[in-house]
Amino acid sequence: MQHEIVGKNPATKETLGDRAARDPAVARVFARFGIDYCCRGWQRLDEVCQKLGIAAEDVEQAIQQEIARHPSEKKIGWDQLSLRDLVHHVLSIYHEPLRPEMERLQGLAEKVSRVHRSKEPEMLPALEEAVHDLREDLLYHMQKEEIVLFPLIVEQRGPLLTGPMAVMHHEHETTGTLLSRIRELTGQFQPPEAACNSWRALYSGLEALEFSIMQHINFEEHILFPRGLQYSQGTEL
Ligand SMILES: [Fe+2]
Ligand SMILES: [Fe+2]
């Protein structure tokens, strides 16, 4: 991805997606401030902060504090890895754990909706349906990446990637919309005071899931896909 050149601070020249993909501390702070760095990761921090009504300086300060809290955590040198290694990273860190976790959360959503429906007769069935929709969406999406797109990336078929990547990009936006729906239904993942342990476990699991999916999409959109497009049959284009 091309970085736009603006401002004097090098950090402000980069898109949200690029910054979050290279530095885990940045991704955590963006998530804490509710800054979307995956589906809208092509924006810059100052633009987004203006829209959200928060000060970019506060976000930058929080990033520095987060980096200081994790001194041994390194920025990630994705440029050093091969396309095969990058694909392996997506499969092992995101795709494989996501399938059982989505099944677990769907089961939990069904249970909480069944047991506590009288307390939230509209929200809990809607949440159950949203979690179901997210699972269906992700299973289908990951299958397409694994069968169609990722083999093309590993085979370095750069020019053939444009169409499938456009489809995946569109699907990432759909996933982002589903995640927003879940965040909205759960009131930013805040369980009611009287919520039982299952209800609380559902909300904390969904919040962790949202963070993981955002990192997953961010990595594909800002690291894997741009790298894949650079190569054709072993040659950098
Ligand atoms: Fe994926
Ligand atoms: Fe994807």
XYZ file of C-alpha atoms and ligand atoms in Angstrom:
239
model
C 0.000 0.000 0.000
C 1.299 3.460 -0.880
C 1.670 5.836 2.042
C 0.442 9.364 1.593
C 3.019 12.021 2.405
C 1.625 14.617 4.792
C 2.749 16.330 7.961
C 6.153 16.331 9.653
C 5.670 13.416 12.052
C 6.474 10.188 10.144
C 3.648 8.415 11.997
C 1.057 10.758 10.490
C 2.149 9.841 6.946
C 1.012 6.256 7.369
C -2.436 4.783 7.119
C -4.088 3.273 10.195
C -3.918 -0.188 8.635
C -0.196 -0.037 7.949
C 0.616 1.194 11.445
C -1.551 -1.422 13.162
C -0.195 -4.248 10.985
C 3.410 -3.554 11.973
C 2.963 -2.783 15.658
C 0.698 -4.782 18.018
C 0.705 -1.924 20.568
C -0.814 0.401 17.958
C -3.564 -2.126 17.149
C -4.482 -2.461 20.838
C -4.688 1.302 21.341
C -6.746 1.825 18.177
C -9.189 -0.836 19.414
C -9.426 0.861 22.816
C -10.325 4.178 21.158
C -12.840 2.498 18.806
C -10.724 3.332 15.742
C -11.426 1.016 12.795
C -8.027 0.040 11.381
C -9.129 -2.864 9.191
C -12.081 -2.129 6.871
C -11.377 1.617 6.983
C -7.659 1.178 7.534
C -6.716 3.268 4.502
C -7.468 6.454 6.476
C -4.934 8.419 8.534
C -5.138 8.985 12.258
C -5.726 12.725 12.102
C -8.660 12.294 9.697
C -10.328 9.630 11.830
C -9.797 11.478 15.099
C -11.465 14.535 13.605
C -14.509 12.422 12.654
C -14.652 10.722 16.064
C -14.175 13.985 17.981
C -11.050 12.798 19.800
C -7.581 14.327 19.916
C -4.957 12.581 17.783
C -2.363 13.651 20.377
C -4.195 11.611 23.049
C -4.085 8.525 20.823
C -0.390 9.024 20.068
C 0.327 9.457 23.783
C -1.584 6.264 24.589
C 0.442 4.431 21.916
C 3.718 5.582 23.488
C 2.483 4.453 26.917
C 1.401 1.076 25.512
C 4.816 0.601 23.858
C 6.526 1.501 27.159
C 4.364 -1.069 28.999
C 5.589 -3.837 26.663
C 9.296 -3.063 26.191
C 10.175 -6.521 24.824
C 7.464 -6.435 22.145
C 9.011 -5.739 18.755
C 7.631 -4.182 15.613
C 6.958 -6.947 13.142
C 9.227 -7.249 10.091
C 6.739 -8.833 7.691
C 8.968 -7.828 4.764
C 11.419 -10.544 5.823
C 8.884 -13.364 5.351
C 8.073 -15.197 2.109
C 4.573 -15.249 0.633
C 4.224 -18.870 1.755
C 5.149 -17.884 5.336
C 2.686 -14.977 5.289
C -0.123 -17.293 4.156
C 0.892 -19.832 6.800
C 0.684 -17.063 9.405
C -2.916 -16.227 8.408
C -3.974 -19.879 8.421
C -2.366 -20.852 11.721
C -2.974 -17.680 13.746
C -6.408 -16.660 12.426
C -8.260 -19.227 10.300
C -7.693 -22.412 12.309
C -8.557 -21.022 15.785
C -11.526 -19.063 14.424
C -13.619 -22.107 13.452
C -13.887 -23.718 16.942
C -14.147 -20.315 18.629
C -17.085 -19.262 16.429
C -18.808 -22.561 17.164
C -18.259 -22.047 20.908
C -19.613 -18.488 20.825
C -22.627 -19.457 18.734
C -23.465 -22.175 21.275
C -23.068 -19.675 24.110
C -25.253 -17.099 22.327
C -27.983 -19.720 21.825
C -27.826 -20.756 25.486
C -27.945 -17.190 26.865
C -30.818 -16.310 24.514
C -32.786 -19.411 25.524
C -32.301 -19.022 29.278
C -32.569 -15.230 29.627
C -34.919 -14.256 26.787
C -37.518 -12.889 29.190
C -35.034 -10.256 30.423
C -34.081 -9.009 26.918
C -36.794 -10.333 24.568
C -35.607 -8.389 21.518
C -31.868 -7.981 21.983
C -30.881 -11.558 22.883
C -32.561 -13.262 19.881
C -31.137 -10.521 17.637
C -27.675 -11.145 19.090
C -28.028 -14.894 18.589
C -28.939 -14.274 14.950
C -26.056 -11.814 14.448
C -23.516 -14.298 15.852
C -24.969 -16.999 13.608
C -24.721 -14.688 10.566
C -21.116 -13.768 11.416
C -20.134 -17.430 11.677
C -21.744 -18.295 8.337
C -20.118 -15.275 6.719
C -16.641 -16.103 8.016
C -16.740 -19.821 7.254
C -17.686 -19.141 3.639
C -15.164 -16.321 3.315
C -12.232 -18.304 4.741
C -13.050 -21.271 2.528
C -12.831 -19.054 -0.556
C -9.509 -17.597 0.572
C -8.085 -21.050 1.243
C -9.286 -22.661 -1.993
C -8.942 -19.796 -4.482
C -6.929 -16.796 -3.334
C -4.163 -18.125 -1.082
C -2.916 -20.750 -3.576
C -2.695 -18.001 -6.227
C -0.688 -15.850 -3.805
C 1.733 -18.669 -2.971
C 2.145 -19.452 -6.689
C 2.999 -15.761 -7.243
C 0.279 -15.226 -9.837
C 0.182 -11.463 -9.210
C -2.018 -10.305 -12.153
C -4.621 -13.023 -11.514
C -5.166 -11.841 -7.955
C -6.981 -8.598 -8.668
C -10.469 -10.084 -9.137
C -10.482 -12.471 -6.140
C -8.923 -9.770 -3.933
C -11.669 -7.301 -4.856
C -14.257 -9.898 -3.817
C -12.432 -10.572 -0.523
C -12.195 -6.833 0.139
C -15.938 -6.472 -0.326
C -16.533 -9.407 2.018
C -14.231 -7.869 4.642
C -16.485 -4.813 4.635
C -19.512 -7.069 5.149
C -17.749 -8.714 8.105
C -17.012 -5.263 9.525
C -20.714 -4.386 9.306
C -21.667 -7.602 11.142
C -19.113 -6.874 13.874
C -20.516 -3.356 14.292
C -23.991 -4.845 14.671
C -22.779 -7.143 17.480
C -20.941 -4.283 19.202
C -24.107 -2.164 19.024
C -26.423 -4.943 20.314
C -24.155 -5.659 23.290
C -23.772 -1.961 24.201
C -20.003 -2.077 23.528
C -19.778 -5.519 25.161
C -21.051 -4.279 28.537
C -23.155 -6.994 30.211
C -26.049 -5.924 32.472
C -25.267 -5.923 36.193
C -27.401 -9.009 36.829
C -25.834 -10.985 33.957
C -24.834 -14.570 34.760
C -21.366 -15.994 34.083
C -22.388 -17.375 30.672
C -23.714 -13.978 29.587
C -20.461 -12.332 30.720
C -18.376 -15.019 29.031
C -20.307 -14.452 25.801
C -19.620 -10.711 25.820
C -15.920 -11.046 26.687
C -15.565 -13.765 24.043
C -17.238 -11.571 21.423
C -15.016 -8.621 22.306
C -11.886 -10.775 21.950
C -13.279 -12.176 18.703
C -13.808 -8.677 17.308
C -10.187 -7.744 18.081
C -8.863 -10.935 16.495
C -10.968 -10.502 13.340
C -9.854 -6.889 12.986
C -6.216 -7.961 13.189
C -6.931 -10.777 10.742
C -8.525 -8.490 8.148
C -5.907 -5.816 8.763
C -3.114 -8.299 8.087
C -4.699 -9.520 4.851
C -5.571 -6.044 3.550
C -2.357 -4.263 4.502
C 0.352 -6.926 4.434
C -0.616 -10.080 2.534
C -2.666 -8.711 -0.371
C -0.274 -5.851 -1.297
C 2.706 -8.253 -1.126
C 0.860 -10.803 -3.254
C 0.151 -8.206 -5.926
C 3.855 -7.351 -6.188
C 4.858 -10.784 -7.434
C 4.279 -12.675 -10.663
C 5.827 -16.141 -11.140
C 8.759 -15.391 -8.856
C 9.387 -11.885 -10.112
C 8.649 -8.683 -8.260
C 6.485 -6.553 -10.550
Fe -8.711 -14.714 6.178
Fe -10.220 -12.339 4.623
